[in-house]
Amino acid sequence: MAATGAIWRNWGRTEQARPVRVERPASAEAVQRAVTAAAAAGLAIKPVGAGHSFTGIAVAPGVQLDLDAIEGVLDVDVERGRVTLGAGTRLHRLPALLAPYGLALPNMGDIDRQSIAGATSTGTHGTGLGFGGLATQIVGAKLVTGTGELLTVDEASRPELLPAVRLGLGALGVLVELTLQLVPRYVLHADEHPEPLAEVLDGWEQRVRGADHFEFYWFPHTEIAMTKTNTRLPGDAPRKPLGRLSRYLDDELLANGVYRGVCALGTAVPPVVPFFARQVERLQGSRDFADFSPRVFVTNRTVRFREMEYAVPLAAVPEALREVQRLIERRGWRISFPVEVRAAAADDNWLSTAHGRESGYLAVHRYFREDPTEYFRAVEEIMLAHEGRPHWGKMHTLDSDALRERYPRFDDFLAVREELDPERRFRNDYLDRVLGA
């Protein structure tokens, strides 16, 4: 246990808190003691993960739990391809942890700084219509409930709770262990190249259905989409990894170093943004390489930003993006960050953005020193008109009444919350807004 006067801030610098105290449990039993002690003191308690959410979902003004000591591989069933991980395990550690067993995550997003519990609890996802978000990989979990009970949820014990617990927003308890269904290690062949935006949008559904993993980025003020198509290959397939110099030039110097300067300059002198967007468009060359999946899925991002992402029905993506494009032109805004467009399979997790429908995702960003409010709210109106559901870890303005209309099992989730945290030990202002006080 540690008293604290320090201010905690999330990665995007959208949220901060000064916890009454910070605790760093190293076991499930220590988490139980922390929850019981918080209850006795009348304090809310929340795990913080890596702080990579842009919303206030992890803000802990009472007791903040740092679960970094509950990490690593706890159990392995190689025959069934299942691995149990400590909830605080960071995604970037998984390739080394899983390599001895010849296993890998079925899919990943493009950032790996999150903890496994934080990523799954907020609905983190990658791209590919054959794959759900990270939470769909969970086949079992252990969590400490609001009453201090250590609860096991899996196929044999309380399986009816899995659709809620897999993606629980931190509202149901403190996850301490997660068991994931993994796949044999595999290679991805990556084909990255620019294409006319209009052609990509016209062929959107064909492209996502015809590839294992397809996504694209569109830089406002241009007519080009940077497409990324990844094809899955066996783990023993020949690899053609990016050379050290190529990776440095593309992913570090251009994507982080030069781009940071462009964003900073665009903040001070907005009229230069379209010019630099066109230069970035010209500098974005083609790449063709093959490597183990994490080295293809993940990109190192050091330029700090704020983000809003909405899931819409798959077929709505082209028109939704065209409306965003027209919006930016009509308002005369200078937007230096690209729009990211991905897709995911339908799933049955109650609060999944892809619950019950194949989904397309549109993510908009702004440099962290720019005010995103006007841009994000206007884009949000477009997404809501297309039956959009906001990513739980990214900025949005919806409350429980609006969200209930978009999630058929919303009240079922609230019933589970009532059972597992009747005194609302895990509440904070964000959860009060999105789930109801």
XYZ file of C-alpha atoms in Angstrom:
437
model
C 0.000 0.000 0.000
C 1.239 3.481 -0.754
C -0.197 6.866 0.079
C -0.044 9.285 -2.814
C -0.262 12.942 -3.546
C 0.749 12.411 -7.151
C -1.525 13.210 -10.067
C -2.189 10.336 -12.469
C -2.718 11.196 -16.139
C -3.708 8.977 -19.014
C -1.612 8.653 -22.165
C -3.766 11.005 -24.247
C -3.778 13.669 -21.494
C -7.573 13.790 -21.552
C -8.065 12.578 -17.967
C -6.341 12.935 -14.622
C -6.909 12.065 -10.974
C -5.241 12.372 -7.590
C -6.025 9.030 -5.887
C -6.506 8.908 -2.148
C -4.077 6.001 -2.231
C -2.428 3.626 -4.675
C -2.122 -0.089 -4.029
C 0.067 -2.546 -5.913
C -1.234 -6.045 -5.183
C 0.806 -9.027 -6.359
C -1.880 -11.706 -5.988
C -5.617 -12.261 -6.167
C -5.715 -12.455 -2.374
C -4.069 -9.037 -2.124
C -6.686 -7.630 -4.510
C -9.414 -9.086 -2.288
C -7.894 -7.373 0.736
C -7.678 -4.077 -1.161
C -11.332 -4.245 -2.213
C -12.449 -5.095 1.329
C -10.351 -2.267 2.781
C -11.717 0.225 0.258
C -15.252 -0.800 1.142
C -14.549 -0.360 4.860
C -13.223 3.138 4.164
C -16.162 4.021 1.911
C -13.892 4.490 -1.108
C -14.381 3.473 -4.724
C -11.592 1.310 -6.130
C -10.409 0.783 -9.712
C -7.530 -0.858 -11.591
C -5.773 1.533 -13.931
C -4.080 -0.665 -16.553
C -1.740 1.184 -18.893
C -3.839 4.367 -18.998
C -4.226 4.106 -22.768
C -7.965 4.828 -22.809
C -8.960 8.336 -23.848
C -12.144 8.253 -21.769
C -12.336 8.386 -17.975
C -13.021 4.648 -17.736
C -9.919 4.003 -15.579
C -9.998 7.179 -13.480
C -9.656 6.260 -9.803
C -10.072 9.177 -7.400
C -10.427 6.753 -4.473
C -8.151 3.696 -4.452
C -6.136 3.134 -7.591
C -4.987 -0.439 -8.213
C -1.736 -0.951 -10.104
C -1.799 -4.576 -11.325
C 1.630 -4.609 -12.955
C 2.809 -7.277 -10.484
C -0.015 -9.642 -11.537
C 1.377 -10.532 -14.913
C 2.916 -13.223 -17.069
C 1.894 -16.750 -18.045
C 0.146 -18.513 -15.156
C -0.956 -21.705 -16.899
C -0.755 -23.295 -20.354
C -2.823 -25.956 -22.091
C -0.821 -26.427 -25.291
C -3.088 -29.176 -26.588
C -6.106 -26.861 -26.587
C -4.102 -23.736 -27.360
C -5.111 -21.974 -24.162
C -2.987 -19.733 -21.967
C -3.886 -18.102 -18.661
C -2.340 -14.682 -18.107
C -2.125 -12.312 -15.183
C -4.473 -9.411 -15.806
C -1.686 -6.828 -15.717
C 0.304 -8.441 -18.543
C 1.131 -5.882 -21.234
C 0.370 -6.867 -24.806
C 3.877 -6.053 -25.994
C 5.230 -8.805 -23.735
C 3.055 -11.519 -25.255
C 5.202 -12.431 -28.298
C 8.122 -13.427 -26.068
C 5.850 -15.078 -23.489
C 3.949 -17.144 -26.061
C 6.803 -18.052 -28.427
C 8.008 -21.052 -26.309
C 4.571 -22.616 -26.777
C 4.287 -21.809 -30.487
C 1.136 -19.757 -29.896
C -0.102 -16.292 -30.840
C -3.136 -14.031 -30.461
C -5.601 -14.645 -33.329
C -5.717 -10.911 -34.002
C -4.284 -7.687 -32.620
C -4.771 -3.957 -32.878
C -1.990 -1.644 -33.972
C -0.962 -0.571 -30.455
C 0.429 -3.002 -27.867
C 1.042 -0.793 -24.829
C -2.188 -1.816 -23.069
C -2.619 -4.436 -20.375
C -4.551 -7.521 -21.451
C -7.336 -6.773 -18.943
C -7.585 -3.134 -19.994
C -7.601 -3.962 -23.697
C -10.340 -6.568 -23.428
C -12.448 -4.621 -20.933
C -12.683 -1.603 -23.238
C -13.336 -3.475 -26.483
C -9.940 -3.160 -28.193
C -9.982 -4.778 -31.640
C -7.970 -5.205 -34.783
C -9.258 -5.637 -38.324
C -10.514 -8.604 -40.335
C -14.055 -9.903 -40.850
C -13.045 -13.364 -39.700
C -12.015 -12.102 -36.280
C -13.695 -10.471 -33.322
C -12.153 -8.056 -30.848
C -9.634 -9.202 -28.265
C -12.411 -9.912 -25.745
C -13.786 -12.691 -27.987
C -10.595 -14.646 -27.284
C -11.456 -14.974 -23.577
C -12.695 -18.420 -22.505
C -12.245 -17.932 -18.759
C -11.613 -15.268 -16.148
C -11.092 -14.765 -12.446
C -12.215 -11.504 -10.913
C -12.682 -10.010 -7.478
C -16.255 -8.771 -7.107
C -17.507 -5.776 -5.183
C -18.152 -7.991 -2.159
C -14.531 -9.204 -2.151
C -15.354 -12.653 -3.552
C -12.906 -14.294 -5.969
C -15.197 -15.450 -8.781
C -14.306 -17.887 -11.552
C -16.199 -17.534 -14.824
C -15.611 -20.078 -17.583
C -17.340 -22.865 -19.495
C -17.773 -24.908 -16.306
C -18.441 -22.164 -13.753
C -21.027 -19.428 -14.277
C -20.713 -19.595 -18.095
C -23.791 -17.386 -18.448
C -21.670 -14.473 -17.201
C -19.005 -14.745 -19.911
C -20.737 -12.396 -22.408
C -20.698 -9.705 -19.716
C -17.347 -10.391 -18.055
C -15.317 -10.578 -21.273
C -16.009 -6.901 -21.935
C -16.984 -5.535 -18.545
C -15.728 -1.910 -18.606
C -14.159 -2.493 -15.191
C -17.690 -2.255 -13.759
C -18.119 -5.870 -12.646
C -14.966 -6.456 -10.659
C -11.180 -6.464 -10.729
C -9.912 -8.988 -13.266
C -6.903 -10.902 -11.956
C -6.606 -13.737 -14.500
C -7.709 -14.207 -18.105
C -7.627 -17.458 -20.072
C -7.381 -16.906 -23.820
C -8.047 -19.194 -26.750
C -4.968 -18.765 -28.947
C -3.846 -20.103 -32.333
C -0.590 -21.589 -33.602
C 2.056 -18.969 -34.311
C 1.663 -17.589 -37.832
C 3.284 -15.304 -40.379
C 1.568 -12.338 -42.026
C 2.326 -11.202 -45.546
C 1.807 -7.434 -45.624
C 0.995 -5.439 -48.739
C 0.855 -1.702 -48.033
C 0.376 0.842 -50.787
C -1.568 4.007 -51.665
C -4.735 3.835 -53.763
C -7.370 6.358 -54.860
C -9.794 6.841 -51.992
C -12.846 6.711 -54.256
C -11.865 3.265 -55.567
C -11.258 1.922 -52.067
C -14.662 3.122 -50.867
C -16.431 1.767 -53.943
C -14.889 -1.658 -53.320
C -15.040 -1.567 -49.513
C -17.077 -4.710 -48.804
C -15.333 -6.706 -51.508
C -11.953 -5.730 -50.085
C -12.728 -6.609 -46.472
C -14.407 -9.888 -47.442
C -11.587 -10.867 -49.756
C -8.721 -10.437 -47.310
C -7.776 -11.872 -43.937
C -7.079 -8.374 -42.634
C -7.778 -5.145 -44.524
C -7.690 -1.553 -43.329
C -6.839 1.871 -44.675
C -5.912 5.354 -43.577
C -7.171 8.489 -45.219
C -5.385 11.787 -44.698
C -7.872 14.670 -44.866
C -7.158 17.183 -47.670
C -6.035 14.353 -49.992
C -7.780 11.876 -52.292
C -5.535 8.924 -51.448
C -6.032 6.006 -49.059
C -3.044 4.136 -47.645
C -4.249 0.532 -47.752
C -2.917 -2.333 -45.632
C -3.738 -5.923 -46.569
C -2.388 -8.745 -44.405
C -2.573 -12.381 -45.493
C -2.149 -15.181 -42.953
C 0.519 -17.824 -43.644
C 1.713 -20.841 -41.631
C 4.258 -20.229 -38.894
C 7.008 -21.919 -40.901
C 6.385 -19.853 -44.050
C 9.368 -17.881 -45.365
C 9.671 -14.487 -43.752
C 10.794 -11.257 -45.412
C 10.964 -8.872 -42.469
C 11.438 -5.167 -42.918
C 15.060 -4.219 -42.754
C 16.209 -2.230 -39.776
C 16.811 0.872 -41.912
C 13.443 0.612 -43.683
C 11.571 0.197 -40.405
C 13.415 3.156 -38.912
C 12.797 5.430 -41.886
C 9.086 4.560 -42.257
C 7.928 3.862 -38.712
C 10.193 6.057 -36.633
C 11.611 8.944 -38.662
C 8.562 9.603 -40.879
C 5.620 8.301 -38.823
C 6.871 9.673 -35.507
C 9.702 12.174 -35.877
C 8.703 14.144 -38.971
C 5.010 13.735 -38.251
C 5.393 15.142 -34.732
C 6.922 18.266 -36.242
C 4.125 18.549 -38.799
C 1.468 18.281 -36.066
C 3.196 20.881 -33.900
C 3.553 23.277 -36.831
C -0.050 22.676 -37.890
C -1.220 23.585 -34.382
C 0.622 26.915 -34.559
C -0.127 27.626 -38.241
C -3.242 25.633 -39.327
C -3.222 26.790 -42.993
C -0.057 24.734 -43.647
C -1.813 21.431 -42.831
C -3.229 20.649 -46.315
C 0.180 21.293 -47.905
C 1.941 18.936 -45.514
C -0.824 16.340 -45.868
C -0.090 16.229 -49.581
C 3.633 15.845 -48.866
C 2.937 12.940 -46.531
C 0.764 11.487 -49.286
C 3.727 11.621 -51.679
C 6.168 10.200 -49.133
C 3.955 7.203 -48.323
C 5.467 4.524 -50.506
C 4.591 0.869 -50.973
C 5.848 -1.900 -48.720
C 5.749 -5.664 -49.137
C 7.070 -7.826 -46.334
C 6.321 -10.909 -44.231
C 6.981 -11.543 -40.555
C 5.519 -13.058 -37.417
C 2.101 -11.525 -36.754
C 2.920 -9.083 -33.908
C 5.623 -7.399 -35.974
C 3.097 -6.778 -38.754
C 0.022 -5.859 -36.742
C 1.715 -3.453 -34.354
C 3.095 0.002 -35.111
C 5.130 2.075 -32.669
C 3.285 5.344 -32.032
C 4.973 8.074 -30.022
C 3.099 11.134 -31.322
C 0.506 11.831 -28.631
C -3.090 12.284 -29.806
C -6.754 12.123 -28.806
C -9.124 9.706 -30.505
C -12.787 8.973 -31.079
C -13.888 5.757 -32.802
C -17.333 4.549 -33.780
C -18.516 1.161 -35.018
C -21.192 1.265 -37.719
C -22.816 -1.506 -39.764
C -20.278 -2.730 -42.290
C -22.122 -1.458 -45.369
C -22.415 2.056 -43.896
C -18.665 2.720 -43.916
C -18.259 4.298 -47.389
C -21.062 6.826 -46.993
C -20.068 7.622 -43.392
C -16.515 8.424 -44.487
C -17.705 10.477 -47.456
C -19.827 12.512 -45.047
C -16.788 13.104 -42.832
C -14.830 14.203 -45.894
C -17.577 16.652 -46.888
C -17.839 17.883 -43.297
C -14.141 18.778 -43.144
C -14.324 20.567 -46.488
C -17.492 22.448 -45.557
C -16.169 23.631 -42.188
C -12.747 24.539 -43.573
C -11.014 22.633 -40.792
C -7.324 21.750 -41.001
C -6.989 18.152 -39.782
C -3.449 16.813 -39.556
C -4.258 13.266 -38.355
C -5.621 10.545 -40.655
C -8.934 8.729 -40.345
C -8.404 5.003 -39.702
C -10.922 2.523 -41.144
C -11.147 -1.138 -40.092
C -13.645 -4.019 -39.854
C -14.489 -6.838 -37.436
C -16.727 -9.880 -37.171
C -19.998 -9.866 -35.280
C -19.834 -11.301 -31.765
C -22.098 -12.060 -28.816
C -20.446 -10.047 -26.033
C -23.193 -7.862 -24.635
C -21.333 -4.535 -24.696
C -19.187 -5.232 -27.735
C -19.369 -2.557 -30.403
C -19.752 -5.467 -32.862
C -22.523 -7.178 -30.876
C -24.819 -8.930 -33.331
C -23.483 -7.315 -36.490
C -20.461 -7.213 -38.761
C -18.970 -3.809 -38.117
C -16.840 -1.195 -39.749
C -14.833 1.190 -37.581
C -13.985 4.806 -38.288
C -11.496 6.448 -35.957
C -10.751 10.169 -35.992
C -7.839 11.764 -34.194
C -6.414 15.127 -33.232
C -2.969 16.067 -32.018
C -3.067 16.251 -28.212
C -2.328 19.991 -28.160
C -5.401 20.722 -30.318
C -8.957 20.956 -29.013
C -10.877 18.040 -30.577
C -14.326 19.026 -29.281
C -15.905 20.631 -32.350
C -14.495 18.096 -34.829
C -15.352 15.062 -32.715
C -18.902 16.177 -31.963
C -19.661 16.847 -35.602
C -18.229 13.479 -36.652
C -20.154 11.834 -33.810
C -23.432 13.176 -35.234
C -22.621 11.468 -38.531
C -21.806 8.179 -36.830
C -24.953 8.231 -34.705
C -27.055 8.744 -37.828
C -25.502 5.507 -39.132
C -26.403 3.500 -35.984
C -22.939 4.005 -34.554
C -21.678 2.637 -31.249
C -18.724 4.391 -29.592
C -15.562 2.607 -28.519
C -15.650 2.488 -24.708
C -12.037 3.591 -24.350
C -12.208 6.470 -26.815
C -13.839 9.871 -26.560
C -17.599 10.210 -27.025
C -20.524 12.058 -25.426
C -23.194 9.354 -25.024
C -24.914 8.529 -21.748
C -26.738 5.445 -20.501
C -30.064 6.389 -22.102
C -28.499 6.769 -25.551
C -26.392 3.615 -25.175
C -29.324 1.467 -24.031
C -30.948 2.110 -27.411
C -27.866 0.773 -29.188
C -27.233 -2.389 -27.147
C -30.001 -5.034 -26.997
C -28.446 -6.665 -23.908
C -27.692 -3.438 -22.051
C -30.090 -4.139 -19.193
C -28.828 -7.719 -18.918
C -25.367 -6.290 -18.342
C -26.729 -3.977 -15.659
C -28.335 -6.972 -13.939
C -24.946 -8.693 -13.753
C -23.451 -5.499 -12.381
C -26.146 -5.423 -9.712
C -25.191 -8.969 -8.699
C -21.409 -8.560 -8.718
C -21.066 -4.976 -7.482
C -24.278 -4.072 -5.650
C -22.605 -1.264 -3.684
C -20.878 0.192 -6.789
C -17.364 -0.170 -5.388
C -15.965 0.105 -8.930
C -17.888 3.199 -9.996
C -16.453 6.467 -11.264
C -17.893 9.431 -13.131
C -17.488 7.801 -16.549
C -19.287 4.622 -15.524
C -22.025 6.699 -13.887
C -22.549 8.405 -17.240
C -22.493 5.375 -19.530
C -24.181 2.843 -17.220
C -26.249 5.069 -14.975
C -25.484 6.139 -11.426
